[in-house]
Coordinates of C-alpha atoms in Angstrom, one line a residue:
M207 CA 131.3 111.9 211.0
A208 CA 131.1 108.1 211.7
D209 CA 128.0 106.7 213.4
E210 CA 129.5 104.9 216.4
T211 CA 126.2 103.4 217.4
V212 CA 126.6 101.1 214.4
K213 CA 128.8 98.2 215.3
Y214 CA 130.9 96.4 212.5
T215 CA 131.7 92.9 213.6
G216 CA 131.9 89.4 212.4
D217 CA 128.1 89.1 212.6
N218 CA 128.0 91.6 209.7
I219 CA 129.8 89.3 207.3
K220 CA 127.4 87.1 205.5
T221 CA 128.2 84.2 203.1
L222 CA 125.2 83.4 200.9
E223 CA 124.6 80.0 199.1
W224 CA 124.9 80.2 195.2
N225 CA 121.2 80.2 194.7
E226 CA 120.6 82.7 197.5
H227 CA 123.0 85.2 195.9
I228 CA 121.2 84.7 192.5
R229 CA 117.9 85.3 193.9
K230 CA 118.9 88.3 196.1
R231 CA 120.7 89.9 193.1
A232 CA 118.7 88.7 190.3
G233 CA 119.5 91.9 188.3
M234 CA 123.3 91.0 188.0
Y235 CA 122.3 87.7 186.3
I236 CA 119.3 88.4 184.2
G237 CA 119.1 92.3 184.0
R238 CA 115.5 92.6 185.2
L239 CA 112.5 90.7 186.5
G240 CA 109.3 91.7 184.9
N241 CA 106.1 89.8 184.1
G242 CA 106.6 89.1 180.4
D243 CA 105.0 92.3 179.1
N244 CA 108.5 93.5 177.9
P245 CA 110.9 91.5 175.5
G246 CA 113.6 92.3 177.9
D247 CA 112.0 90.7 180.9
G248 CA 113.8 88.0 182.7
I249 CA 111.6 85.1 181.9
Y250 CA 112.7 85.6 178.2
V251 CA 116.4 85.7 179.5
L252 CA 115.9 82.4 181.2
L253 CA 114.5 80.9 178.1
K254 CA 117.4 82.3 176.0
E255 CA 120.0 80.9 178.6
V256 CA 118.7 77.5 178.1
I257 CA 118.3 77.6 174.3
D258 CA 122.0 79.1 174.0
N259 CA 123.4 76.1 175.4
S260 CA 121.6 73.9 172.8
I261 CA 122.6 76.6 170.0
D262 CA 126.2 76.0 171.2
E263 CA 125.9 72.2 170.7
F264 CA 124.7 72.8 167.2
T265 CA 127.6 75.2 166.6
M266 CA 130.0 72.4 167.5
G267 CA 128.4 70.1 165.1
Y268 CA 125.9 68.3 167.2
G269 CA 122.3 68.0 166.7
K270 CA 120.3 69.6 163.8
S271 CA 117.0 70.4 165.7
I272 CA 115.8 72.0 168.9
N273 CA 112.2 71.5 170.3
I274 CA 110.9 74.1 172.6
S275 CA 107.5 73.8 174.4
I276 CA 105.7 76.6 176.3
E277 CA 102.5 75.5 178.1
G278 CA 101.2 78.1 180.4
K279 CA 104.1 78.9 182.8
V280 CA 106.0 75.7 182.1
V281 CA 108.9 75.7 179.6
T282 CA 110.6 72.7 178.1
V283 CA 113.7 72.7 175.8
R284 CA 115.0 69.4 174.2
D285 CA 118.2 69.3 172.1
F286 CA 120.0 66.5 170.3
G287 CA 123.5 67.3 170.9
R288 CA 126.1 65.4 172.9
G289 CA 124.3 65.7 176.2
I290 CA 125.9 66.8 179.5
P291 CA 128.5 64.3 180.8
L292 CA 126.4 62.1 183.1
D293 CA 128.5 62.5 186.2
K294 CA 128.4 66.2 185.9
V295 CA 124.6 67.0 185.4
V296 CA 124.1 68.2 189.0
D297 CA 127.3 70.3 189.2
V298 CA 126.7 72.0 185.7
V299 CA 123.2 73.4 186.8
S300 CA 124.1 74.1 190.4
K301 CA 127.7 75.1 190.9
L302 CA 128.9 78.5 189.9
N303 CA 132.0 78.5 187.6
T304 CA 131.3 75.0 186.6
G305 CA 130.8 74.1 182.9
G306 CA 132.2 72.8 179.6
K307 CA 132.5 76.2 178.0
F308 CA 135.8 76.9 180.1
D309 CA 137.3 74.4 177.6
D310 CA 138.2 75.8 174.3
A311 CA 138.3 72.4 172.7
A312 CA 134.8 71.6 173.7
F313 CA 133.2 75.0 172.9
K314 CA 135.1 77.3 170.7
K315 CA 132.7 80.1 169.9
S316 CA 129.9 79.8 172.3
V317 CA 127.7 82.6 173.8
G318 CA 127.9 81.8 177.3
L319 CA 131.4 81.3 178.9
N320 CA 131.1 82.1 182.6
G321 CA 129.1 79.0 183.7
V322 CA 126.2 81.1 185.1
G323 CA 123.3 80.7 182.5
T324 CA 121.6 77.4 183.7
K325 CA 122.4 78.1 187.3
A326 CA 120.4 81.4 187.1
V327 CA 117.6 79.6 185.5
N328 CA 117.7 76.9 188.3
A329 CA 117.9 79.2 191.3
L330 CA 115.0 81.6 189.8
S331 CA 112.6 78.8 189.0
S332 CA 110.1 77.2 191.5
S333 CA 110.9 73.8 189.7
F334 CA 113.7 72.8 187.5
Y335 CA 114.5 69.5 185.8
V336 CA 117.3 68.5 183.7
E337 CA 118.1 65.2 182.1
S338 CA 121.0 64.3 179.9
F339 CA 120.8 61.3 177.5
R340 CA 124.1 59.5 176.5
D341 CA 124.5 56.2 174.6
G342 CA 121.4 54.4 176.3
E343 CA 121.7 56.0 179.7
S344 CA 120.4 59.2 181.2
S345 CA 121.3 61.3 184.3
F346 CA 118.6 63.5 185.8
A347 CA 118.1 66.0 188.6
S348 CA 115.1 67.9 190.0
F349 CA 115.4 71.3 192.0
S350 CA 113.2 73.8 193.5
R351 CA 114.6 77.4 193.7
G352 CA 118.1 75.9 193.3
E353 CA 117.7 73.3 196.1
L354 CA 118.3 69.7 194.9
Q355 CA 115.2 67.5 195.3
E356 CA 116.1 64.3 193.6
S357 CA 118.8 63.0 191.3
G358 CA 119.9 59.6 189.7
R359 CA 120.7 57.6 186.6
R360 CA 118.8 55.1 184.5
E361 CA 118.5 53.4 181.3
A362 CA 117.0 55.4 178.4
K363 CA 116.2 54.7 174.8
E364 CA 116.1 58.4 173.9
K365 CA 118.5 60.0 171.4
N366 CA 121.6 61.8 172.8
G367 CA 121.0 65.2 174.1
T368 CA 119.6 67.4 176.9
L369 CA 116.2 68.1 178.3
V370 CA 115.6 71.0 180.5
R371 CA 112.2 71.8 181.9
F372 CA 111.6 74.8 184.2
T373 CA 108.8 77.1 185.7
P374 CA 110.1 80.7 186.5
D375 CA 109.4 81.4 190.2
E376 CA 106.1 83.6 190.8
E377 CA 107.9 84.7 194.1
M378 CA 110.3 86.5 191.8
F379 CA 108.4 87.4 188.6
G380 CA 104.8 87.7 189.9
D381 CA 101.8 86.6 187.8
F382 CA 103.9 86.4 184.6
A383 CA 103.1 85.1 181.2
Y384 CA 105.1 84.3 178.0
N385 CA 104.2 86.4 175.0
M386 CA 104.6 84.0 172.1
E387 CA 105.3 86.9 169.7
Y388 CA 108.4 87.6 171.7
V389 CA 109.4 84.1 171.8
E390 CA 109.0 83.6 168.1
S391 CA 111.0 86.6 167.2
L392 CA 113.8 85.2 169.4
V393 CA 113.6 81.9 167.9
K394 CA 113.6 83.4 164.3
N395 CA 117.0 85.3 165.0
Y396 CA 118.5 81.9 166.0
A397 CA 117.2 80.3 162.7
Y398 CA 118.6 83.1 160.7
L399 CA 122.0 82.9 162.2
K400 CA 122.3 79.1 162.2
K401 CA 121.5 77.8 158.7
G402 CA 120.8 74.2 158.8
L403 CA 119.1 74.3 162.2
T404 CA 115.4 73.8 162.6
L405 CA 113.8 75.1 165.9
N406 CA 110.4 73.8 166.7
V407 CA 108.1 76.0 169.0
N408 CA 104.9 74.5 170.1
G409 CA 104.8 72.4 166.8
T410 CA 105.8 75.3 164.6
S411 CA 109.1 75.0 162.8
F412 CA 111.6 77.9 162.1
N413 CA 114.7 77.6 159.9
S414 CA 116.5 79.6 157.2
K415 CA 118.2 78.8 154.0
N416 CA 119.9 82.2 153.3
G417 CA 120.9 83.4 156.9
L418 CA 121.0 87.1 157.4
L419 CA 119.8 87.7 153.9
D420 CA 116.3 86.1 154.9
L421 CA 116.2 88.2 158.0
V422 CA 116.7 91.5 156.2
N423 CA 114.3 90.5 153.5
D424 CA 111.7 89.1 156.0
S425 CA 111.9 92.2 158.2
M426 CA 111.9 95.0 155.6
S427 CA 108.6 97.0 155.8
E428 CA 109.4 99.0 152.6
Q429 CA 110.7 98.2 149.1
P430 CA 114.6 98.5 149.3
L431 CA 116.2 100.9 146.8
Y432 CA 118.4 98.1 145.5
P433 CA 118.7 94.2 146.2
P434 CA 120.4 93.7 149.6
I435 CA 124.1 93.1 149.5
H436 CA 124.9 89.7 151.1
L437 CA 128.6 89.1 152.0
E438 CA 129.9 86.0 153.9
G439 CA 133.3 85.2 155.2
E440 CA 135.0 83.1 157.9
D441 CA 133.5 84.2 161.3
I442 CA 131.5 87.1 159.6
E443 CA 128.3 87.6 157.6
I444 CA 126.9 91.0 156.6
V445 CA 123.9 92.4 154.6
L446 CA 123.1 95.9 153.8
T447 CA 120.8 98.0 151.6
H448 CA 119.1 101.3 151.7
G449 CA 115.4 102.4 152.1
N450 CA 113.7 105.8 152.1
S451 CA 113.1 105.9 155.9
Y452 CA 115.2 108.1 158.3
G453 CA 117.7 106.8 160.7
E454 CA 119.5 103.5 160.6
N455 CA 118.1 100.0 161.1
I456 CA 121.0 97.6 161.7
V457 CA 120.7 94.5 163.9
S458 CA 123.9 93.0 165.2
F459 CA 124.9 89.6 166.5
V460 CA 127.9 87.8 168.2
N461 CA 128.0 84.0 168.2
G462 CA 124.3 83.9 167.6
Q463 CA 123.5 86.4 170.4
N464 CA 121.3 89.4 169.4
T465 CA 123.3 92.4 170.6
R466 CA 120.5 94.8 170.8
D467 CA 122.6 97.6 172.2
G468 CA 125.4 96.9 169.7
G469 CA 129.0 97.3 170.8
T470 CA 132.4 97.1 169.3
H471 CA 131.4 95.1 166.4
L472 CA 128.3 97.3 165.2
A473 CA 130.5 100.5 165.6
A474 CA 133.2 98.9 163.4
F475 CA 130.6 97.9 160.9
R476 CA 129.1 101.4 160.8
E477 CA 132.6 103.0 160.4
A478 CA 133.8 100.5 157.8
V479 CA 130.8 100.9 155.6
A480 CA 131.1 104.7 155.6
K481 CA 134.8 104.5 154.9
T482 CA 134.7 101.9 152.2
V483 CA 131.8 103.9 150.4
K484 CA 133.6 107.1 150.5
E485 CA 136.7 105.4 149.1
F486 CA 134.8 103.7 146.4
F487 CA 133.1 106.8 145.1
K488 CA 136.1 108.9 145.7
K489 CA 133.8 111.5 147.4
D490 CA 134.1 112.9 150.9
Y491 CA 130.6 112.0 151.8
A492 CA 129.5 112.5 155.4
P493 CA 129.1 109.3 157.2
E494 CA 125.5 110.3 158.4
D495 CA 124.7 110.7 154.7
I496 CA 126.0 107.4 153.8
R497 CA 124.1 105.6 156.7
Q498 CA 120.8 107.6 156.3
G499 CA 118.1 105.0 155.5
I500 CA 120.4 102.1 155.8
V501 CA 119.0 98.7 156.5
G502 CA 121.4 95.9 157.5
A503 CA 122.7 93.2 159.7
V504 CA 126.0 92.1 160.9
S505 CA 127.1 88.8 162.6
I506 CA 130.5 87.7 163.8
Q507 CA 131.9 84.7 165.6
I508 CA 134.7 85.3 168.3
Q509 CA 136.3 83.2 170.9
E510 CA 135.3 84.1 174.6
P511 CA 133.3 87.1 173.9
H512 CA 133.0 89.8 176.6
F513 CA 129.6 91.3 177.0
E514 CA 129.0 94.3 179.3
S515 CA 126.4 92.5 181.3
Q516 CA 125.1 89.0 181.9
T517 CA 122.1 89.7 179.6
K518 CA 124.6 90.0 176.8
I519 CA 122.9 92.8 174.7
K520 CA 126.1 94.9 174.2
L521 CA 129.7 93.5 173.1
G522 CA 132.6 94.8 174.9
S523 CA 135.4 92.7 173.5
T524 CA 138.2 94.4 171.6
Y525 CA 139.8 91.3 170.0
M526 CA 138.6 88.4 168.0
W527 CA 140.4 86.2 170.4
E528 CA 142.6 86.3 173.5
K529 CA 144.5 83.5 175.2
T530 CA 146.7 83.7 178.2
I531 CA 149.8 81.4 178.0
K532 CA 152.0 80.3 180.9
E533 CA 155.7 80.2 180.0
E534 CA 158.2 77.8 181.2
D535 CA 159.6 80.2 183.7
G536 CA 156.0 80.7 185.2
S537 CA 155.4 84.1 183.6
L538 CA 152.2 84.7 181.7
R539 CA 151.7 86.3 178.3
T540 CA 148.6 87.2 176.4
D541 CA 148.3 86.3 172.7
R542 CA 145.6 88.2 170.8
G543 CA 144.0 88.0 167.4
P544 CA 143.2 91.0 165.2
T545 CA 141.0 93.7 166.8
I546 CA 137.4 93.4 165.9
R547 CA 137.7 96.8 164.4
T548 CA 140.4 95.7 162.0
F549 CA 138.9 92.4 161.1
I550 CA 135.4 93.9 160.2
N551 CA 137.1 96.8 158.3
D552 CA 139.3 94.6 156.3
F553 CA 136.5 92.3 155.5
I554 CA 134.2 95.0 154.2
K555 CA 136.9 97.1 152.5
T556 CA 137.8 94.1 150.3
N557 CA 134.4 92.4 149.7
L558 CA 132.1 95.5 149.6
D559 CA 134.4 97.4 147.3
N560 CA 134.5 94.2 145.1
Y561 CA 130.7 94.0 145.1
L562 CA 130.2 97.6 144.1
H563 CA 132.7 97.3 141.2
I564 CA 130.8 94.1 139.8
H565 CA 127.3 95.4 140.6
K566 CA 127.2 98.9 138.8
D567 CA 123.5 99.3 139.1
V568 CA 123.6 98.8 142.9
A569 CA 126.5 101.2 143.2
T570 CA 124.4 103.8 141.3
A571 CA 121.3 103.3 143.4
M572 CA 123.4 103.7 146.6
Q573 CA 125.0 107.0 145.3
E574 CA 121.7 108.4 144.3
K575 CA 120.4 107.8 147.9
I576 CA 123.6 109.3 149.5
V577 CA 123.4 112.2 147.3
A578 CA 119.7 112.7 148.1
S579 CA 120.4 112.5 151.9
E580 CA 123.3 114.9 151.5
Q581 CA 121.1 117.5 149.6
E582 CA 118.3 117.3 152.2
R583 CA 120.7 117.7 155.0
K584 CA 122.4 120.9 153.5
E585 CA 119.0 122.2 152.6
I586 CA 117.9 122.3 156.3
S587 CA 121.3 122.9 157.9
G588 CA 121.0 126.7 157.5
I589 CA 117.6 126.5 159.0
Q590 CA 118.6 124.3 161.8
K591 CA 121.8 126.4 162.6
K592 CA 120.2 129.0 164.8
T593 CA 117.9 126.7 166.6
K594 CA 120.6 124.0 166.9
E595 CA 123.0 126.6 168.5
R596 CA 120.4 127.6 171.0
S597 CA 119.7 124.0 171.6
R598 CA 123.4 123.3 172.4
R599 CA 123.7 126.3 174.7
T600 CA 120.5 125.5 176.6
S601 CA 120.1 121.7 176.2
V602 CA 121.2 120.9 179.8
Y603 CA 120.1 124.0 181.5
N604 CA 117.2 125.3 179.5
K605 CA 113.9 125.8 181.5
K606 CA 112.2 122.8 179.5
L607 CA 114.7 120.3 180.8
R608 CA 115.0 119.5 184.5
D609 CA 118.0 117.2 184.1
C610 CA 119.2 114.5 186.5
R611 CA 122.4 114.7 188.7
I612 CA 124.0 111.7 187.1
H613 CA 125.1 113.8 184.0
Y614 CA 127.1 116.1 186.5
N615 CA 128.7 113.5 188.8
D616 CA 132.5 113.4 188.0
K617 CA 132.9 110.2 190.0
L618 CA 130.7 108.2 187.4
P619 CA 132.3 106.5 184.4
A620 CA 133.0 108.8 181.6
S621 CA 131.3 106.6 179.0
R622 CA 127.9 108.2 177.9
Q623 CA 126.6 104.8 177.2
E624 CA 127.3 103.5 180.8
L625 CA 125.6 106.7 182.2
A626 CA 122.6 106.2 179.8
E627 CA 122.0 102.7 181.3
Q628 CA 121.2 104.3 184.6
S629 CA 119.0 107.2 183.5
S630 CA 115.5 108.0 182.3
I631 CA 113.7 111.2 181.0
F632 CA 110.1 111.9 181.4
I633 CA 108.5 113.8 178.4
T634 CA 105.3 115.5 179.7
E635 CA 103.1 118.5 178.8
G636 CA 102.2 121.5 180.9
D637 CA 103.5 123.0 184.2
S638 CA 101.2 121.0 186.5
A639 CA 102.2 117.6 185.2
S640 CA 105.8 118.5 184.8
G641 CA 105.9 120.0 188.3
T642 CA 104.4 116.9 189.9
I643 CA 106.9 114.6 188.2
T644 CA 109.8 116.9 189.0
K645 CA 108.8 116.8 192.8
A646 CA 108.4 113.1 192.8
R647 CA 111.3 111.8 190.6
N648 CA 114.6 110.4 191.7
A649 CA 116.7 113.6 190.8
E650 CA 119.8 111.4 190.7
T651 CA 118.8 109.3 187.6
Q652 CA 115.4 110.8 186.4
A653 CA 115.0 113.9 184.3
V654 CA 111.9 115.7 183.2
F655 CA 111.3 117.5 179.8
S656 CA 108.3 119.8 179.6
L657 CA 106.4 120.3 176.4
R658 CA 104.5 123.6 175.7
G659 CA 101.3 122.4 174.4
K660 CA 100.9 120.0 171.5
P661 CA 104.0 119.5 169.3
I662 CA 103.5 119.7 165.5
N663 CA 102.4 116.7 163.5
C664 CA 105.6 115.7 161.9
Y665 CA 104.1 113.2 159.6
K666 CA 102.0 115.9 157.9
E667 CA 104.9 118.6 157.9
S668 CA 107.9 118.8 155.6
R669 CA 111.5 118.2 157.0
K670 CA 112.1 121.8 156.7
K671 CA 109.2 122.8 158.9
V672 CA 110.2 120.2 161.5
A673 CA 113.8 121.8 161.4
E674 CA 112.4 125.2 162.2
N675 CA 110.5 123.8 165.3
E676 CA 112.7 125.0 168.4
E677 CA 110.9 122.7 170.7
L678 CA 111.7 119.6 169.0
N679 CA 115.3 120.7 168.5
L680 CA 115.5 121.3 172.2
L681 CA 114.0 117.8 172.9
I682 CA 116.6 116.2 170.7
A683 CA 119.4 118.3 172.2
A684 CA 118.2 117.0 175.7
L685 CA 118.3 113.4 174.5
G686 CA 121.8 113.9 173.1
V687 CA 121.1 112.2 169.7
E688 CA 121.6 115.2 167.3
E689 CA 124.8 113.8 165.7
D690 CA 124.7 110.1 166.7
M691 CA 122.7 107.5 168.5
A692 CA 125.6 106.5 170.5
D693 CA 125.5 109.8 172.4
L694 CA 122.0 108.9 173.8
R695 CA 122.0 110.3 177.3
Y696 CA 119.0 108.3 178.6
N697 CA 118.3 104.6 178.4
N698 CA 114.5 105.1 179.0
I699 CA 112.6 107.8 177.2
I700 CA 109.2 107.9 178.9
V701 CA 106.2 109.6 177.4
A702 CA 104.1 110.7 180.4
T703 CA 100.7 112.3 179.5
D704 CA 97.2 112.6 180.9
A705 CA 94.7 109.8 180.2
D706 CA 92.5 112.0 178.2
D707 CA 91.9 113.1 174.7
D708 CA 94.5 115.6 174.7
G709 CA 97.1 113.5 176.5
M710 CA 96.6 110.6 174.0
H711 CA 97.0 113.1 171.1
I712 CA 100.2 114.5 172.6
R713 CA 101.5 111.0 173.1
M714 CA 100.7 110.2 169.4
L715 CA 102.6 113.2 168.3
V716 CA 105.7 112.6 170.2
V717 CA 105.9 108.9 169.3
T718 CA 105.3 110.0 165.5
F719 CA 108.3 112.3 165.7
L720 CA 110.5 109.6 167.2
L721 CA 109.3 107.0 164.7
K722 CA 109.8 109.2 161.8
Y723 CA 113.2 110.8 162.4
Y724 CA 114.7 108.5 165.1
P725 CA 113.3 105.0 164.6
E726 CA 116.3 103.4 166.1
L727 CA 115.2 104.6 169.5
V728 CA 111.9 102.5 169.1
R729 CA 113.7 99.5 167.6
R730 CA 116.3 99.4 170.4
G731 CA 113.6 99.4 173.1
H732 CA 114.2 102.9 174.6
V733 CA 110.8 104.5 174.2
H734 CA 108.0 103.7 176.7
I735 CA 104.6 104.9 177.7
L736 CA 104.2 105.7 181.5
Q737 CA 101.2 103.9 183.1
T738 CA 99.6 106.0 185.9
P739 CA 96.6 104.8 188.1
L740 CA 93.2 105.5 186.8
F741 CA 91.6 105.2 190.3
R742 CA 92.4 105.6 193.9
V743 CA 90.2 103.4 196.3
R744 CA 90.6 104.0 200.0
N745 CA 89.2 103.7 203.5
K746 CA 90.4 105.1 206.8
K747 CA 92.9 102.3 207.0
E748 CA 94.3 101.5 203.6
T749 CA 94.7 103.0 200.2
R750 CA 95.0 101.2 196.9
Y751 CA 95.9 102.6 193.4
C752 CA 94.2 100.8 190.6
Y753 CA 95.3 100.8 186.8
S754 CA 92.1 99.2 185.4
S755 CA 88.5 98.6 186.2
E756 CA 89.3 95.0 187.4
E757 CA 91.8 96.3 189.8
K758 CA 89.3 98.8 191.0
E759 CA 86.7 96.3 191.6
A760 CA 88.9 94.1 193.4
A761 CA 90.1 96.9 195.6
I762 CA 86.5 97.9 196.5
K763 CA 85.7 94.3 197.4
A764 CA 89.0 94.0 199.6
L765 CA 88.5 97.2 201.4
K766 CA 84.8 96.7 201.9
N767 CA 83.8 99.4 204.3
S768 CA 83.0 102.9 203.3
V769 CA 85.5 103.3 200.4
E770 CA 86.1 106.6 198.7
I771 CA 86.9 106.3 194.9
T772 CA 88.8 109.0 193.0
R773 CA 89.2 108.8 189.2
F774 CA 92.4 110.5 188.1
K775 CA 92.1 112.4 184.8
G776 CA 95.4 114.2 184.7
L777 CA 98.8 113.8 186.2
G778 CA 98.5 117.2 188.0
E779 CA 95.6 115.7 190.1
I780 CA 98.0 113.2 191.7
S781 CA 100.0 114.7 194.5
S782 CA 103.9 114.5 194.3
D783 CA 103.9 112.3 197.4
E784 CA 101.7 109.8 195.7
F785 CA 103.5 110.0 192.4
E786 CA 106.7 108.8 194.0
K787 CA 105.1 105.4 194.1
F788 CA 104.3 105.4 190.3
I789 CA 107.8 106.3 189.1
G790 CA 110.0 104.1 191.6
E791 CA 111.0 100.6 191.5
D792 CA 107.6 99.5 190.7
M793 CA 107.0 101.8 187.8
R794 CA 104.8 100.5 185.1
L795 CA 105.9 101.1 181.5
D796 CA 104.5 100.1 178.2
L797 CA 107.1 99.6 175.6
V798 CA 106.7 101.1 172.3
Q799 CA 107.6 98.5 169.9
L800 CA 107.3 97.4 166.2
S801 CA 106.9 93.8 164.9
D802 CA 109.0 92.9 162.0
E803 CA 106.0 92.9 159.6
E804 CA 104.9 96.5 160.6
S805 CA 105.6 99.4 158.3
I806 CA 106.5 102.7 160.0
S807 CA 105.2 104.6 157.0
E808 CA 101.9 102.7 156.7
L809 CA 101.4 103.0 160.5
M810 CA 102.0 106.7 160.4
E811 CA 99.8 107.1 157.3
F812 CA 97.0 105.4 159.1
Y813 CA 97.0 107.1 162.3
M814 CA 98.5 110.5 161.4
G815 CA 97.7 111.1 157.8
A816 CA 94.6 112.0 155.9
N817 CA 91.4 111.4 157.7
T818 CA 90.2 108.3 155.6
I819 CA 87.0 106.3 155.8
D820 CA 89.1 103.4 157.3
R821 CA 90.3 105.6 160.1
Q822 CA 86.8 106.9 160.8
N823 CA 85.5 103.5 161.0
F824 CA 88.4 102.5 163.3
I825 CA 87.5 105.4 165.6
R826 CA 83.8 104.5 165.6
Q827 CA 84.4 100.9 166.6
N828 CA 86.9 101.9 169.3
L829 CA 85.1 105.0 170.7
R830 CA 84.2 105.1 174.3
S831 CA 82.1 107.5 176.2
E832 CA 83.3 109.2 179.4
E833 CA 81.0 106.9 181.4
E834 CA 82.4 103.8 179.7
L835 CA 86.0 105.1 180.3
E836 CA 85.3 104.8 184.0
D837 CA 85.0 101.1 183.6
V838 CA 87.9 100.2 181.1
N839 CA 91.6 100.2 181.2
I840 CA 92.5 103.1 179.0

């Protein structure tokens, strides 16, 4: 029944200025805010949006270097491209749907095509300065939160190009800080993809002579089973090899953009490699056996790419290019190039097949790996059959999983990937903790999986033993990744355990299982650790929850009078009403991640393998007493 007390009049219709809309709906433009602790946080998206414009200049043949400086919260990017046309500097950074990339002649295969990038940076920065240099003259403009402060033109002896300096707004991002490891990882990818380009970050230079081959060689943490295969063609470059690890480690790019969540090009690459290998060996190998342990990269260049969000981490385009043409009679028709699937399949079918025929030793090593993967899979298939069938029957309704409603809502999009973007699963242990989270969660988008005690140490056990473990099979069934990573049901996998010895051990065991058998979940940024408050500080008027000793001391000082201090040692000690605050919009998550140089096998051997002297010394050096734990951020 309609609420007649609510009036719908012209006063309800609001028109926002361009910068107000971006600030009010920041997620539409940069995906998330964040304080810089996560590589997906908005401050890195702002940096990337500015660098993308400079990369596009290089792609079009202008400027061989880009200088990037980050000093505290201030970011400066200077390229040596053509420079923004001097009479359009203000418009390009402050008027939506204004930009050179709508003109195919000026930017044929750029990353950003909707004229939003630098406008979002401008609107979300407390200060934003842009200056374009062209043939001895410059045009400049300064803004604050998207509001023009000053603009003008002057003589300049600088080389042609564009300078952008901005400071992300603390009103939006809080007390943020740039993590230079994340910045350097971003810049390295640009260098790998743009041979001949040098990027300087705070005085350190990054460039690449061999493109994606350098990327794969630099990032491999284990000895490949055969030298990486490197194939290049017009608008496409691929690299692939195999290692002994489980899962797949394939990075993908479109027009220089790292598509972390893949898309049509990655799906085509995976399909084409499996198909070509089967045909080459004339064996009906299962695709999962062919791709088990694969390490690789794929990069394509297309015109006017369509991404599934402004953050550009998943490609949605179907065709290599599309163009709408107006006929003489006024009607419109659309010309299209080959599908991305056909383009990639044809390239790999021809070039990978030729490579394997020429390099017999590589073909032999590849086949040995595939056969070994096939034998292992068949060996454990009988063991898994019963637990797998039980898992399938109970994966959604089993007592261990309290699923979220999003998976039962028929009105939502059918695509599992779209659903996964909106959902999370908490992995916890014990009835008390799981009960608290279940009561406090948003049942629409948040699921809870309850472990029974400590899972087995997968690093120490055989694959056969792991396959017999019903609990882990139920967990994988709940996640939906039994057959393929593309079926992942939750975007965020959140390990939520107590901040005590047992809780930390359970956390390590769960992460070990995921790292060993499903490393893609970690590499793609899906696995997190839930931070919960260590202390509650309150008086009769106010309550504050503190995640560290520093926050606790600040709260005691602020509240002053007769404070009561509670130290939380288990999730079950926190009431469900209180817990709602910790898993809502302000939920604090630590991303589980690996640097390019870190080896999964070496990490697991150190932390979960034999009790060596090195590990004993590490424990002694980092050991804390219960009293000390009261005063540190665990």
